[in-house]
JSON list of C-alpha atoms in Angstrom, two decimals:
[
{"chain": "A", "resi": 1, "resn": "MET", "atom": "CA", "xyz": [-111.37, -57.08, 137.55]},
{"chain": "A", "resi": 2, "resn": "ASN", "atom": "CA", "xyz": [-109.99, -58.91, 140.52]},
{"chain": "A", "resi": 3, "resn": "VAL", "atom": "CA", "xyz": [-109.88, -57.81, 144.13]},
{"chain": "A", "resi": 4, "resn": "ARG", "atom": "CA", "xyz": [-106.30, -56.74, 144.11]},
{"chain": "A", "resi": 5, "resn": "ARG", "atom": "CA", "xyz": [-106.57, -54.61, 140.96]},
{"chain": "A", "resi": 6, "resn": "ALA", "atom": "CA", "xyz": [-109.85, -53.06, 142.13]},
{"chain": "A", "resi": 7, "resn": "ALA", "atom": "CA", "xyz": [-108.05, -52.11, 145.31]},
{"chain": "A", "resi": 8, "resn": "ALA", "atom": "CA", "xyz": [-105.20, -50.57, 143.53]},
{"chain": "A", "resi": 9, "resn": "VAL", "atom": "CA", "xyz": [-107.68, -48.51, 141.39]},
{"chain": "A", "resi": 10, "resn": "PHE", "atom": "CA", "xyz": [-109.32, -47.17, 144.46]},
{"chain": "A", "resi": 11, "resn": "VAL", "atom": "CA", "xyz": [-105.93, -46.16, 146.08]},
{"chain": "A", "resi": 12, "resn": "THR", "atom": "CA", "xyz": [-105.32, -43.93, 142.98]},
{"chain": "A", "resi": 13, "resn": "LEU", "atom": "CA", "xyz": [-108.75, -42.60, 143.28]},
{"chain": "A", "resi": 14, "resn": "ALA", "atom": "CA", "xyz": [-108.33, -41.81, 146.95]},
{"chain": "A", "resi": 15, "resn": "LEU", "atom": "CA", "xyz": [-105.10, -40.04, 146.26]},
{"chain": "A", "resi": 16, "resn": "GLY", "atom": "CA", "xyz": [-106.59, -37.31, 144.22]},
{"chain": "A", "resi": 17, "resn": "PHE", "atom": "CA", "xyz": [-108.52, -38.10, 140.91]},
{"chain": "A", "resi": 18, "resn": "PRO", "atom": "CA", "xyz": [-111.79, -36.38, 140.35]},
{"chain": "A", "resi": 19, "resn": "VAL", "atom": "CA", "xyz": [-114.69, -38.38, 141.15]},
{"chain": "A", "resi": 20, "resn": "ALA", "atom": "CA", "xyz": [-117.76, -36.52, 139.67]},
{"chain": "A", "resi": 21, "resn": "ALA", "atom": "CA", "xyz": [-116.69, -34.45, 136.69]},
{"chain": "A", "resi": 22, "resn": "GLY", "atom": "CA", "xyz": [-114.21, -34.09, 133.93]},
{"chain": "A", "resi": 23, "resn": "PRO", "atom": "CA", "xyz": [-112.86, -36.70, 131.51]},
{"chain": "A", "resi": 24, "resn": "LEU", "atom": "CA", "xyz": [-111.88, -39.03, 134.31]},
{"chain": "A", "resi": 25, "resn": "GLY", "atom": "CA", "xyz": [-115.35, -38.86, 136.00]},
{"chain": "A", "resi": 26, "resn": "ASP", "atom": "CA", "xyz": [-116.68, -42.01, 134.37]},
{"chain": "A", "resi": 27, "resn": "PHE", "atom": "CA", "xyz": [-113.44, -43.88, 135.23]},
{"chain": "A", "resi": 28, "resn": "ALA", "atom": "CA", "xyz": [-113.47, -42.79, 138.77]},
{"chain": "A", "resi": 29, "resn": "THR", "atom": "CA", "xyz": [-117.20, -43.89, 139.13]},
{"chain": "A", "resi": 30, "resn": "LYS", "atom": "CA", "xyz": [-116.37, -47.24, 137.68]},
{"chain": "A", "resi": 31, "resn": "ALA", "atom": "CA", "xyz": [-113.37, -47.63, 139.87]},
{"chain": "A", "resi": 32, "resn": "TYR", "atom": "CA", "xyz": [-115.32, -46.82, 143.00]},
{"chain": "A", "resi": 33, "resn": "GLU", "atom": "CA", "xyz": [-118.03, -49.40, 141.92]},
{"chain": "A", "resi": 34, "resn": "ALA", "atom": "CA", "xyz": [-115.45, -51.98, 141.26]},
{"chain": "A", "resi": 35, "resn": "THR", "atom": "CA", "xyz": [-113.88, -51.44, 144.74]},
{"chain": "A", "resi": 36, "resn": "LYS", "atom": "CA", "xyz": [-117.31, -51.71, 146.37]},
{"chain": "A", "resi": 37, "resn": "ARG", "atom": "CA", "xyz": [-117.75, -55.19, 144.57]},
{"chain": "A", "resi": 38, "resn": "ALA", "atom": "CA", "xyz": [-114.24, -56.20, 145.62]},
{"chain": "A", "resi": 39, "resn": "ASN", "atom": "CA", "xyz": [-115.14, -55.56, 149.20]},
{"chain": "A", "resi": 40, "resn": "GLY", "atom": "CA", "xyz": [-118.47, -57.21, 149.08]},
{"chain": "A", "resi": 41, "resn": "GLY", "atom": "CA", "xyz": [-120.31, -53.90, 148.44]},
{"chain": "A", "resi": 42, "resn": "SER", "atom": "CA", "xyz": [-119.05, -52.75, 151.98]},
{"chain": "A", "resi": 43, "resn": "VAL", "atom": "CA", "xyz": [-117.41, -49.60, 151.11]},
{"chain": "A", "resi": 44, "resn": "SER", "atom": "CA", "xyz": [-119.95, -46.81, 151.35]},
{"chain": "A", "resi": 45, "resn": "GLU", "atom": "CA", "xyz": [-119.89, -43.16, 151.14]},
{"chain": "A", "resi": 46, "resn": "ALA", "atom": "CA", "xyz": [-120.21, -43.14, 155.03]},
{"chain": "A", "resi": 47, "resn": "ASP", "atom": "CA", "xyz": [-117.19, -45.42, 155.23]},
{"chain": "A", "resi": 48, "resn": "ILE", "atom": "CA", "xyz": [-115.15, -43.12, 153.05]},
{"chain": "A", "resi": 49, "resn": "GLY", "atom": "CA", "xyz": [-116.16, -40.05, 155.10]},
{"chain": "A", "resi": 50, "resn": "SER", "atom": "CA", "xyz": [-115.41, -41.99, 158.30]},
{"chain": "A", "resi": 51, "resn": "ALA", "atom": "CA", "xyz": [-112.16, -43.07, 157.09]},
{"chain": "A", "resi": 52, "resn": "LEU", "atom": "CA", "xyz": [-111.04, -39.60, 156.11]},
{"chain": "A", "resi": 53, "resn": "ARG", "atom": "CA", "xyz": [-112.13, -38.09, 159.38]},
{"chain": "A", "resi": 54, "resn": "GLU", "atom": "CA", "xyz": [-110.17, -40.85, 161.13]},
{"chain": "A", "resi": 55, "resn": "ALA", "atom": "CA", "xyz": [-107.11, -40.06, 158.99]},
{"chain": "A", "resi": 56, "resn": "LEU", "atom": "CA", "xyz": [-107.19, -36.56, 159.69]},
{"chain": "A", "resi": 57, "resn": "ALA", "atom": "CA", "xyz": [-107.83, -36.93, 163.36]},
{"chain": "A", "resi": 58, "resn": "LYS", "atom": "CA", "xyz": [-104.79, -39.26, 163.61]},
{"chain": "A", "resi": 59, "resn": "GLY", "atom": "CA", "xyz": [-102.67, -36.85, 161.57]},
{"chain": "A", "resi": 60, "resn": "ALA", "atom": "CA", "xyz": [-103.62, -33.87, 163.59]},
{"chain": "A", "resi": 61, "resn": "SER", "atom": "CA", "xyz": [-103.17, -35.77, 166.87]},
{"chain": "A", "resi": 62, "resn": "SER", "atom": "CA", "xyz": [-99.64, -36.78, 165.95]},
{"chain": "A", "resi": 63, "resn": "ALA", "atom": "CA", "xyz": [-98.78, -33.27, 164.75]},
{"chain": "A", "resi": 64, "resn": "VAL", "atom": "CA", "xyz": [-100.04, -31.73, 168.02]},
{"chain": "A", "resi": 65, "resn": "LYS", "atom": "CA", "xyz": [-98.42, -34.32, 170.19]},
{"chain": "A", "resi": 66, "resn": "GLN", "atom": "CA", "xyz": [-94.88, -33.88, 168.38]},
{"chain": "A", "resi": 67, "resn": "LEU", "atom": "CA", "xyz": [-94.82, -30.16, 168.41]},
{"chain": "A", "resi": 68, "resn": "GLY", "atom": "CA", "xyz": [-96.63, -29.72, 171.74]},
{"chain": "A", "resi": 69, "resn": "SER", "atom": "CA", "xyz": [-93.80, -31.44, 173.64]},
{"chain": "A", "resi": 70, "resn": "ALA", "atom": "CA", "xyz": [-90.47, -30.29, 174.91]},
{"chain": "A", "resi": 71, "resn": "ASP", "atom": "CA", "xyz": [-88.15, -29.48, 172.01]},
{"chain": "A", "resi": 72, "resn": "GLY", "atom": "CA", "xyz": [-91.02, -30.16, 169.53]},
{"chain": "A", "resi": 73, "resn": "TYR", "atom": "CA", "xyz": [-89.96, -26.79, 167.74]},
{"chain": "A", "resi": 74, "resn": "TRP", "atom": "CA", "xyz": [-86.54, -26.17, 169.33]},
{"chain": "A", "resi": 75, "resn": "GLN", "atom": "CA", "xyz": [-84.77, -29.21, 168.18]},
{"chain": "A", "resi": 76, "resn": "ASN", "atom": "CA", "xyz": [-86.18, -29.70, 164.74]},
{"chain": "A", "resi": 77, "resn": "PRO", "atom": "CA", "xyz": [-84.72, -27.26, 161.90]},
{"chain": "A", "resi": 78, "resn": "ARG", "atom": "CA", "xyz": [-87.88, -27.61, 160.01]},
{"chain": "A", "resi": 79, "resn": "PHE", "atom": "CA", "xyz": [-90.05, -26.25, 162.80]},
{"chain": "A", "resi": 80, "resn": "LYS", "atom": "CA", "xyz": [-87.72, -24.24, 164.92]},
{"chain": "A", "resi": 81, "resn": "ILE", "atom": "CA", "xyz": [-89.01, -20.64, 165.10]},
{"chain": "A", "resi": 82, "resn": "PRO", "atom": "CA", "xyz": [-86.35, -18.14, 164.01]},
{"chain": "A", "resi": 83, "resn": "LEU", "atom": "CA", "xyz": [-85.54, -14.85, 165.76]},
{"chain": "A", "resi": 84, "resn": "PRO", "atom": "CA", "xyz": [-87.46, -11.94, 164.19]},
{"chain": "A", "resi": 85, "resn": "LYS", "atom": "CA", "xyz": [-85.56, -10.41, 161.30]},
{"chain": "A", "resi": 86, "resn": "SER", "atom": "CA", "xyz": [-84.98, -7.25, 163.33]},
{"chain": "A", "resi": 87, "resn": "LEU", "atom": "CA", "xyz": [-82.80, -9.34, 165.67]},
{"chain": "A", "resi": 88, "resn": "ALA", "atom": "CA", "xyz": [-81.46, -11.96, 163.05]},
{"chain": "A", "resi": 89, "resn": "LYS", "atom": "CA", "xyz": [-80.11, -9.22, 160.81]},
{"chain": "A", "resi": 90, "resn": "SER", "atom": "CA", "xyz": [-78.13, -7.66, 163.77]},
{"chain": "A", "resi": 91, "resn": "ASP", "atom": "CA", "xyz": [-77.07, -11.09, 165.33]},
{"chain": "A", "resi": 92, "resn": "ALA", "atom": "CA", "xyz": [-73.35, -10.56, 164.77]},
{"chain": "A", "resi": 93, "resn": "LEU", "atom": "CA", "xyz": [-73.48, -6.93, 166.17]},
{"chain": "A", "resi": 94, "resn": "LEU", "atom": "CA", "xyz": [-75.39, -8.01, 169.18]},
{"chain": "A", "resi": 95, "resn": "ARG", "atom": "CA", "xyz": [-72.93, -10.83, 170.03]},
{"chain": "A", "resi": 96, "resn": "SER", "atom": "CA", "xyz": [-70.06, -8.53, 169.57]},
{"chain": "A", "resi": 97, "resn": "LEU", "atom": "CA", "xyz": [-71.66, -6.18, 172.15]},
{"chain": "A", "resi": 98, "resn": "GLY", "atom": "CA", "xyz": [-72.02, -9.14, 174.66]},
{"chain": "A", "resi": 99, "resn": "ALA", "atom": "CA", "xyz": [-75.63, -9.83, 174.11]},
{"chain": "A", "resi": 100, "resn": "GLY", "atom": "CA", "xyz": [-75.21, -13.40, 172.85]},
{"chain": "A", "resi": 101, "resn": "PRO", "atom": "CA", "xyz": [-76.47, -15.13, 176.08]},
{"chain": "A", "resi": 102, "resn": "ARG", "atom": "CA", "xyz": [-79.50, -13.08, 176.26]},
{"chain": "A", "resi": 103, "resn": "LEU", "atom": "CA", "xyz": [-80.08, -13.51, 172.44]},
{"chain": "A", "resi": 104, "resn": "ASP", "atom": "CA", "xyz": [-79.83, -17.33, 172.94]},
{"chain": "A", "resi": 105, "resn": "GLU", "atom": "CA", "xyz": [-82.19, -17.29, 175.92]},
{"chain": "A", "resi": 106, "resn": "LEU", "atom": "CA", "xyz": [-84.66, -15.21, 174.06]},
{"chain": "A", "resi": 107, "resn": "HIS", "atom": "CA", "xyz": [-84.54, -17.55, 171.01]},
{"chain": "A", "resi": 108, "resn": "LEU", "atom": "CA", "xyz": [-85.19, -20.69, 173.22]},
{"chain": "A", "resi": 109, "resn": "SER", "atom": "CA", "xyz": [-87.86, -19.08, 175.17]},
{"chain": "A", "resi": 110, "resn": "MET", "atom": "CA", "xyz": [-89.84, -18.20, 172.01]},
{"chain": "A", "resi": 111, "resn": "ASN", "atom": "CA", "xyz": [-89.93, -21.75, 171.01]},
{"chain": "A", "resi": 112, "resn": "ARG", "atom": "CA", "xyz": [-90.81, -22.99, 174.41]},
{"chain": "A", "resi": 113, "resn": "ALA", "atom": "CA", "xyz": [-93.84, -20.62, 174.33]},
{"chain": "A", "resi": 114, "resn": "ALA", "atom": "CA", "xyz": [-94.89, -22.12, 170.96]},
{"chain": "A", "resi": 115, "resn": "GLU", "atom": "CA", "xyz": [-94.65, -25.63, 172.42]},
{"chain": "A", "resi": 116, "resn": "SER", "atom": "CA", "xyz": [-96.82, -24.68, 175.32]},
{"chain": "A", "resi": 117, "resn": "ALA", "atom": "CA", "xyz": [-99.43, -23.09, 173.12]},
{"chain": "A", "resi": 118, "resn": "VAL", "atom": "CA", "xyz": [-99.86, -26.04, 170.54]},
{"chain": "A", "resi": 119, "resn": "PRO", "atom": "CA", "xyz": [-101.70, -28.61, 172.69]},
{"chain": "A", "resi": 120, "resn": "VAL", "atom": "CA", "xyz": [-104.92, -26.37, 172.50]},
{"chain": "A", "resi": 121, "resn": "ALA", "atom": "CA", "xyz": [-105.15, -27.11, 168.78]},
{"chain": "A", "resi": 122, "resn": "ALA", "atom": "CA", "xyz": [-106.26, -30.77, 169.53]},
{"chain": "A", "resi": 123, "resn": "GLU", "atom": "CA", "xyz": [-109.71, -29.46, 170.48]},
{"chain": "A", "resi": 124, "resn": "VAL", "atom": "CA", "xyz": [-109.85, -27.06, 167.66]},
{"chain": "A", "resi": 125, "resn": "PHE", "atom": "CA", "xyz": [-108.91, -29.58, 165.02]},
{"chain": "A", "resi": 126, "resn": "SER", "atom": "CA", "xyz": [-111.43, -32.14, 166.54]},
{"chain": "A", "resi": 127, "resn": "GLY", "atom": "CA", "xyz": [-114.20, -29.46, 166.07]},
{"chain": "A", "resi": 128, "resn": "ALA", "atom": "CA", "xyz": [-113.29, -28.82, 162.52]},
{"chain": "A", "resi": 129, "resn": "ILE", "atom": "CA", "xyz": [-113.24, -32.67, 161.67]},
{"chain": "A", "resi": 130, "resn": "LYS", "atom": "CA", "xyz": [-116.65, -33.10, 163.26]},
{"chain": "A", "resi": 131, "resn": "GLN", "atom": "CA", "xyz": [-118.06, -30.32, 161.13]},
{"chain": "A", "resi": 132, "resn": "MET", "atom": "CA", "xyz": [-116.95, -31.78, 157.77]},
{"chain": "A", "resi": 133, "resn": "THR", "atom": "CA", "xyz": [-119.57, -32.31, 155.34]},
{"chain": "A", "resi": 134, "resn": "LEU", "atom": "CA", "xyz": [-119.55, -34.94, 152.53]},
{"chain": "A", "resi": 135, "resn": "THR", "atom": "CA", "xyz": [-118.81, -32.09, 150.21]},
{"chain": "A", "resi": 136, "resn": "ASP", "atom": "CA", "xyz": [-115.74, -31.24, 152.26]},
{"chain": "A", "resi": 137, "resn": "VAL", "atom": "CA", "xyz": [-114.72, -35.01, 152.24]},
{"chain": "A", "resi": 138, "resn": "ARG", "atom": "CA", "xyz": [-115.00, -35.13, 148.37]},
{"chain": "A", "resi": 139, "resn": "ALA", "atom": "CA", "xyz": [-113.06, -31.93, 148.03]},
{"chain": "A", "resi": 140, "resn": "ILE", "atom": "CA", "xyz": [-110.21, -33.28, 150.12]},
{"chain": "A", "resi": 141, "resn": "LEU", "atom": "CA", "xyz": [-110.09, -36.67, 148.27]},
{"chain": "A", "resi": 142, "resn": "ASP", "atom": "CA", "xyz": [-110.25, -35.08, 144.98]},
{"chain": "A", "resi": 143, "resn": "GLY", "atom": "CA", "xyz": [-108.13, -32.08, 145.62]},
{"chain": "A", "resi": 144, "resn": "ALA", "atom": "CA", "xyz": [-104.46, -31.23, 145.90]},
{"chain": "A", "resi": 145, "resn": "PRO", "atom": "CA", "xyz": [-101.98, -33.29, 147.94]},
{"chain": "A", "resi": 146, "resn": "ASP", "atom": "CA", "xyz": [-102.27, -30.95, 150.75]},
{"chain": "A", "resi": 147, "resn": "ALA", "atom": "CA", "xyz": [-106.19, -30.45, 150.47]},
{"chain": "A", "resi": 148, "resn": "ALA", "atom": "CA", "xyz": [-106.64, -31.75, 154.06]},
{"chain": "A", "resi": 149, "resn": "THR", "atom": "CA", "xyz": [-104.13, -29.40, 155.44]},
{"chain": "A", "resi": 150, "resn": "GLN", "atom": "CA", "xyz": [-105.70, -26.44, 153.58]},
{"chain": "A", "resi": 151, "resn": "TYR", "atom": "CA", "xyz": [-109.06, -27.35, 154.83]},
{"chain": "A", "resi": 152, "resn": "PHE", "atom": "CA", "xyz": [-107.59, -27.16, 158.37]},
{"chain": "A", "resi": 153, "resn": "ARG", "atom": "CA", "xyz": [-106.05, -23.69, 157.54]},
{"chain": "A", "resi": 154, "resn": "THR", "atom": "CA", "xyz": [-109.40, -22.34, 156.24]},
{"chain": "A", "resi": 155, "resn": "SER", "atom": "CA", "xyz": [-111.56, -23.80, 159.06]},
{"chain": "A", "resi": 156, "resn": "SER", "atom": "CA", "xyz": [-109.06, -23.27, 161.94]},
{"chain": "A", "resi": 157, "resn": "SER", "atom": "CA", "xyz": [-106.41, -20.68, 161.52]},
{"chain": "A", "resi": 158, "resn": "ASP", "atom": "CA", "xyz": [-108.33, -17.75, 162.98]},
{"chain": "A", "resi": 159, "resn": "THR", "atom": "CA", "xyz": [-109.52, -19.70, 166.06]},
{"chain": "A", "resi": 160, "resn": "LEU", "atom": "CA", "xyz": [-106.01, -21.19, 166.63]},
{"chain": "A", "resi": 161, "resn": "LEU", "atom": "CA", "xyz": [-104.28, -17.84, 166.54]},
{"chain": "A", "resi": 162, "resn": "THR", "atom": "CA", "xyz": [-106.83, -16.41, 168.93]},
{"chain": "A", "resi": 163, "resn": "ARG", "atom": "CA", "xyz": [-106.30, -19.35, 171.22]},
{"chain": "A", "resi": 164, "resn": "PHE", "atom": "CA", "xyz": [-102.47, -19.30, 170.84]},
{"chain": "A", "resi": 165, "resn": "LYS", "atom": "CA", "xyz": [-101.89, -15.66, 171.57]},
{"chain": "A", "resi": 166, "resn": "PRO", "atom": "CA", "xyz": [-103.00, -15.49, 175.17]},
{"chain": "A", "resi": 167, "resn": "ILE", "atom": "CA", "xyz": [-101.06, -18.61, 176.08]},
{"chain": "A", "resi": 168, "resn": "VAL", "atom": "CA", "xyz": [-97.97, -17.08, 174.46]},
{"chain": "A", "resi": 169, "resn": "ALA", "atom": "CA", "xyz": [-98.56, -13.73, 176.00]},
{"chain": "A", "resi": 170, "resn": "GLY", "atom": "CA", "xyz": [-98.98, -15.33, 179.52]},
{"chain": "A", "resi": 171, "resn": "ILE", "atom": "CA", "xyz": [-95.52, -17.05, 179.06]},
{"chain": "A", "resi": 172, "resn": "THR", "atom": "CA", "xyz": [-93.86, -14.06, 177.75]},
{"chain": "A", "resi": 173, "resn": "ALA", "atom": "CA", "xyz": [-95.17, -11.97, 180.73]},
{"chain": "A", "resi": 174, "resn": "LYS", "atom": "CA", "xyz": [-94.32, -14.59, 183.28]},
{"chain": "A", "resi": 175, "resn": "THR", "atom": "CA", "xyz": [-90.73, -15.14, 181.99]},
{"chain": "A", "resi": 176, "resn": "GLY", "atom": "CA", "xyz": [-90.09, -11.56, 181.18]},
{"chain": "A", "resi": 177, "resn": "LEU", "atom": "CA", "xyz": [-89.67, -12.38, 177.49]},
{"chain": "A", "resi": 178, "resn": "ALA", "atom": "CA", "xyz": [-91.17, -9.30, 176.20]},
{"chain": "A", "resi": 179, "resn": "GLN", "atom": "CA", "xyz": [-89.07, -7.18, 178.40]},
{"chain": "A", "resi": 180, "resn": "GLN", "atom": "CA", "xyz": [-85.92, -9.22, 177.41]},
{"chain": "A", "resi": 181, "resn": "TYR", "atom": "CA", "xyz": [-86.86, -8.77, 173.67]},
{"chain": "A", "resi": 182, "resn": "LYS", "atom": "CA", "xyz": [-86.96, -4.94, 174.06]},
{"chain": "A", "resi": 183, "resn": "ARG", "atom": "CA", "xyz": [-83.65, -4.94, 175.88]},
{"chain": "A", "resi": 184, "resn": "VAL", "atom": "CA", "xyz": [-82.09, -6.98, 173.18]},
{"chain": "A", "resi": 185, "resn": "LEU", "atom": "CA", "xyz": [-83.54, -4.78, 170.53]},
{"chain": "A", "resi": 186, "resn": "ALA", "atom": "CA", "xyz": [-82.18, -1.69, 172.34]},
{"chain": "A", "resi": 187, "resn": "SER", "atom": "CA", "xyz": [-78.76, -3.15, 172.23]},
{"chain": "A", "resi": 188, "resn": "ALA", "atom": "CA", "xyz": [-78.89, -3.16, 168.49]},
{"chain": "A", "resi": 189, "resn": "GLY", "atom": "CA", "xyz": [-79.73, 0.41, 168.36]},
{"chain": "A", "resi": 190, "resn": "PRO", "atom": "CA", "xyz": [-80.81, 2.12, 165.22]},
{"chain": "A", "resi": 191, "resn": "LEU", "atom": "CA", "xyz": [-80.12, -1.02, 163.17]},
{"chain": "A", "resi": 192, "resn": "ALA", "atom": "CA", "xyz": [-83.00, -2.94, 164.78]},
{"chain": "A", "resi": 193, "resn": "ALA", "atom": "CA", "xyz": [-85.40, 0.04, 164.48]},
{"chain": "A", "resi": 194, "resn": "THR", "atom": "CA", "xyz": [-84.76, 0.43, 160.76]},
{"chain": "A", "resi": 195, "resn": "LEU", "atom": "CA", "xyz": [-85.73, -3.38, 160.18]},
{"chain": "A", "resi": 196, "resn": "GLY", "atom": "CA", "xyz": [-88.93, -3.19, 162.05]},
{"chain": "A", "resi": 197, "resn": "ALA", "atom": "CA", "xyz": [-89.80, -4.97, 165.28]},
{"chain": "A", "resi": 198, "resn": "PRO", "atom": "CA", "xyz": [-92.86, -7.11, 165.19]},
{"chain": "A", "resi": 199, "resn": "ASP", "atom": "CA", "xyz": [-95.08, -7.61, 168.25]},
{"chain": "A", "resi": 200, "resn": "LEU", "atom": "CA", "xyz": [-93.50, -10.66, 169.74]},
{"chain": "A", "resi": 201, "resn": "ASP", "atom": "CA", "xyz": [-96.58, -12.41, 171.07]},
{"chain": "A", "resi": 202, "resn": "THR", "atom": "CA", "xyz": [-98.19, -12.25, 167.55]},
{"chain": "A", "resi": 203, "resn": "TYR", "atom": "CA", "xyz": [-94.87, -13.34, 165.90]},
{"chain": "A", "resi": 204, "resn": "VAL", "atom": "CA", "xyz": [-94.47, -16.32, 167.97]},
{"chain": "A", "resi": 205, "resn": "ALA", "atom": "CA", "xyz": [-98.15, -17.40, 167.75]},
{"chain": "A", "resi": 206, "resn": "GLN", "atom": "CA", "xyz": [-98.19, -17.21, 163.94]},
{"chain": "A", "resi": 207, "resn": "LYS", "atom": "CA", "xyz": [-94.77, -18.98, 163.55]},
{"chain": "A", "resi": 208, "resn": "ALA", "atom": "CA", "xyz": [-96.21, -21.71, 165.89]},
{"chain": "A", "resi": 209, "resn": "LEU", "atom": "CA", "xyz": [-99.24, -21.99, 163.71]},
{"chain": "A", "resi": 210, "resn": "ASP", "atom": "CA", "xyz": [-97.11, -22.15, 160.50]},
{"chain": "A", "resi": 211, "resn": "GLY", "atom": "CA", "xyz": [-94.92, -24.98, 161.99]},
{"chain": "A", "resi": 212, "resn": "LEU", "atom": "CA", "xyz": [-98.22, -26.79, 163.10]},
{"chain": "A", "resi": 213, "resn": "PHE", "atom": "CA", "xyz": [-99.65, -26.84, 159.60]},
{"chain": "A", "resi": 214, "resn": "LEU", "atom": "CA", "xyz": [-96.43, -27.86, 158.22]},
{"chain": "A", "resi": 215, "resn": "ARG", "atom": "CA", "xyz": [-96.49, -30.95, 160.52]},
{"chain": "A", "resi": 216, "resn": "VAL", "atom": "CA", "xyz": [-100.12, -31.64, 159.68]},
{"chain": "A", "resi": 217, "resn": "ALA", "atom": "CA", "xyz": [-99.04, -31.65, 155.96]},
{"chain": "A", "resi": 218, "resn": "ASP", "atom": "CA", "xyz": [-96.45, -34.28, 156.70]},
{"chain": "A", "resi": 219, "resn": "GLU", "atom": "CA", "xyz": [-99.20, -36.48, 158.16]},
{"chain": "A", "resi": 220, "resn": "GLU", "atom": "CA", "xyz": [-101.52, -36.01, 155.35]},
{"chain": "A", "resi": 221, "resn": "LYS", "atom": "CA", "xyz": [-98.83, -37.16, 152.90]},
{"chain": "A", "resi": 222, "resn": "ALA", "atom": "CA", "xyz": [-98.11, -40.16, 154.88]},
{"chain": "A", "resi": 223, "resn": "ILE", "atom": "CA", "xyz": [-101.82, -41.19, 154.97]},
{"chain": "A", "resi": 224, "resn": "ARG", "atom": "CA", "xyz": [-102.04, -40.62, 151.26]},
{"chain": "A", "resi": 225, "resn": "GLU", "atom": "CA", "xyz": [-98.83, -42.41, 150.14]},
{"chain": "A", "resi": 226, "resn": "ASN", "atom": "CA", "xyz": [-97.84, -44.84, 152.82]},
{"chain": "A", "resi": 227, "resn": "PRO", "atom": "CA", "xyz": [-99.97, -47.96, 153.47]},
{"chain": "A", "resi": 228, "resn": "ALA", "atom": "CA", "xyz": [-98.01, -48.45, 156.84]},
{"chain": "A", "resi": 229, "resn": "ALA", "atom": "CA", "xyz": [-99.70, -45.11, 158.07]},
{"chain": "A", "resi": 230, "resn": "ARG", "atom": "CA", "xyz": [-103.20, -46.55, 157.68]},
{"chain": "A", "resi": 231, "resn": "THR", "atom": "CA", "xyz": [-103.28, -48.13, 161.20]},
{"chain": "A", "resi": 232, "resn": "SER", "atom": "CA", "xyz": [-106.87, -49.04, 161.63]},
{"chain": "A", "resi": 233, "resn": "ALA", "atom": "CA", "xyz": [-109.13, -51.66, 159.96]},
{"chain": "A", "resi": 234, "resn": "LEU", "atom": "CA", "xyz": [-111.41, -48.81, 158.56]},
{"chain": "A", "resi": 235, "resn": "LEU", "atom": "CA", "xyz": [-108.46, -47.05, 157.10]},
{"chain": "A", "resi": 236, "resn": "LYS", "atom": "CA", "xyz": [-107.00, -50.17, 155.45]},
{"chain": "A", "resi": 237, "resn": "LYS", "atom": "CA", "xyz": [-110.58, -51.08, 154.20]},
{"chain": "A", "resi": 238, "resn": "VAL", "atom": "CA", "xyz": [-111.25, -47.67, 152.52]},
{"chain": "A", "resi": 239, "resn": "PHE", "atom": "CA", "xyz": [-107.86, -46.91, 151.29]},
{"chain": "A", "resi": 240, "resn": "ALA", "atom": "CA", "xyz": [-107.71, -50.52, 149.95]},
{"chain": "A", "resi": 241, "resn": "LYS", "atom": "CA", "xyz": [-104.23, -51.68, 151.11]}
]
């Protein structure tokens, strides 16, 4: 098997084939060994773990940087936080009653609060990456296309939500967002009450978190599928361009 073919096999392996069990286990083992030979035996388990951690750190950093900046949520339809259903369902009524400007201001402020909260995720993600074991690494490499994102969800969601909420709450209190929310709800009358009104701080924090994981999933997909996204020597070496 020549170097190029061995590298191609390892790309396939890295993108999700099982490495230890099942009908493809023997194939995966041989592919890994062939890739090691093609690289002069230099691709070790440590290299694989380091490369994956580097890839996850890069993806998480990019996601946090994008969403944690001005308009990170607000200007992107995929990440833009919608108004709670209790308001969205009564949007036309509220605007007919002259509450349009307040509704628009509320909507923008919610997204601004999310953008302000996201940067704290960098530290949380960094901690999750440092705690990864070799078992975690293999589970991500051998798992679903979003296995790394799911690892972050499992290991970081509770901490992130806990960290996000005080930041969102501080912004809503400072800007009067909570009070504005209540006033807009009051404008909708019984209609809003029947739809249910969520706690605004929790709602914004959870939606910010959902958007962040969606963006992390984008980065994971790029690392798995796009050679151009492997920007360091280690990533190119392990993912075998």
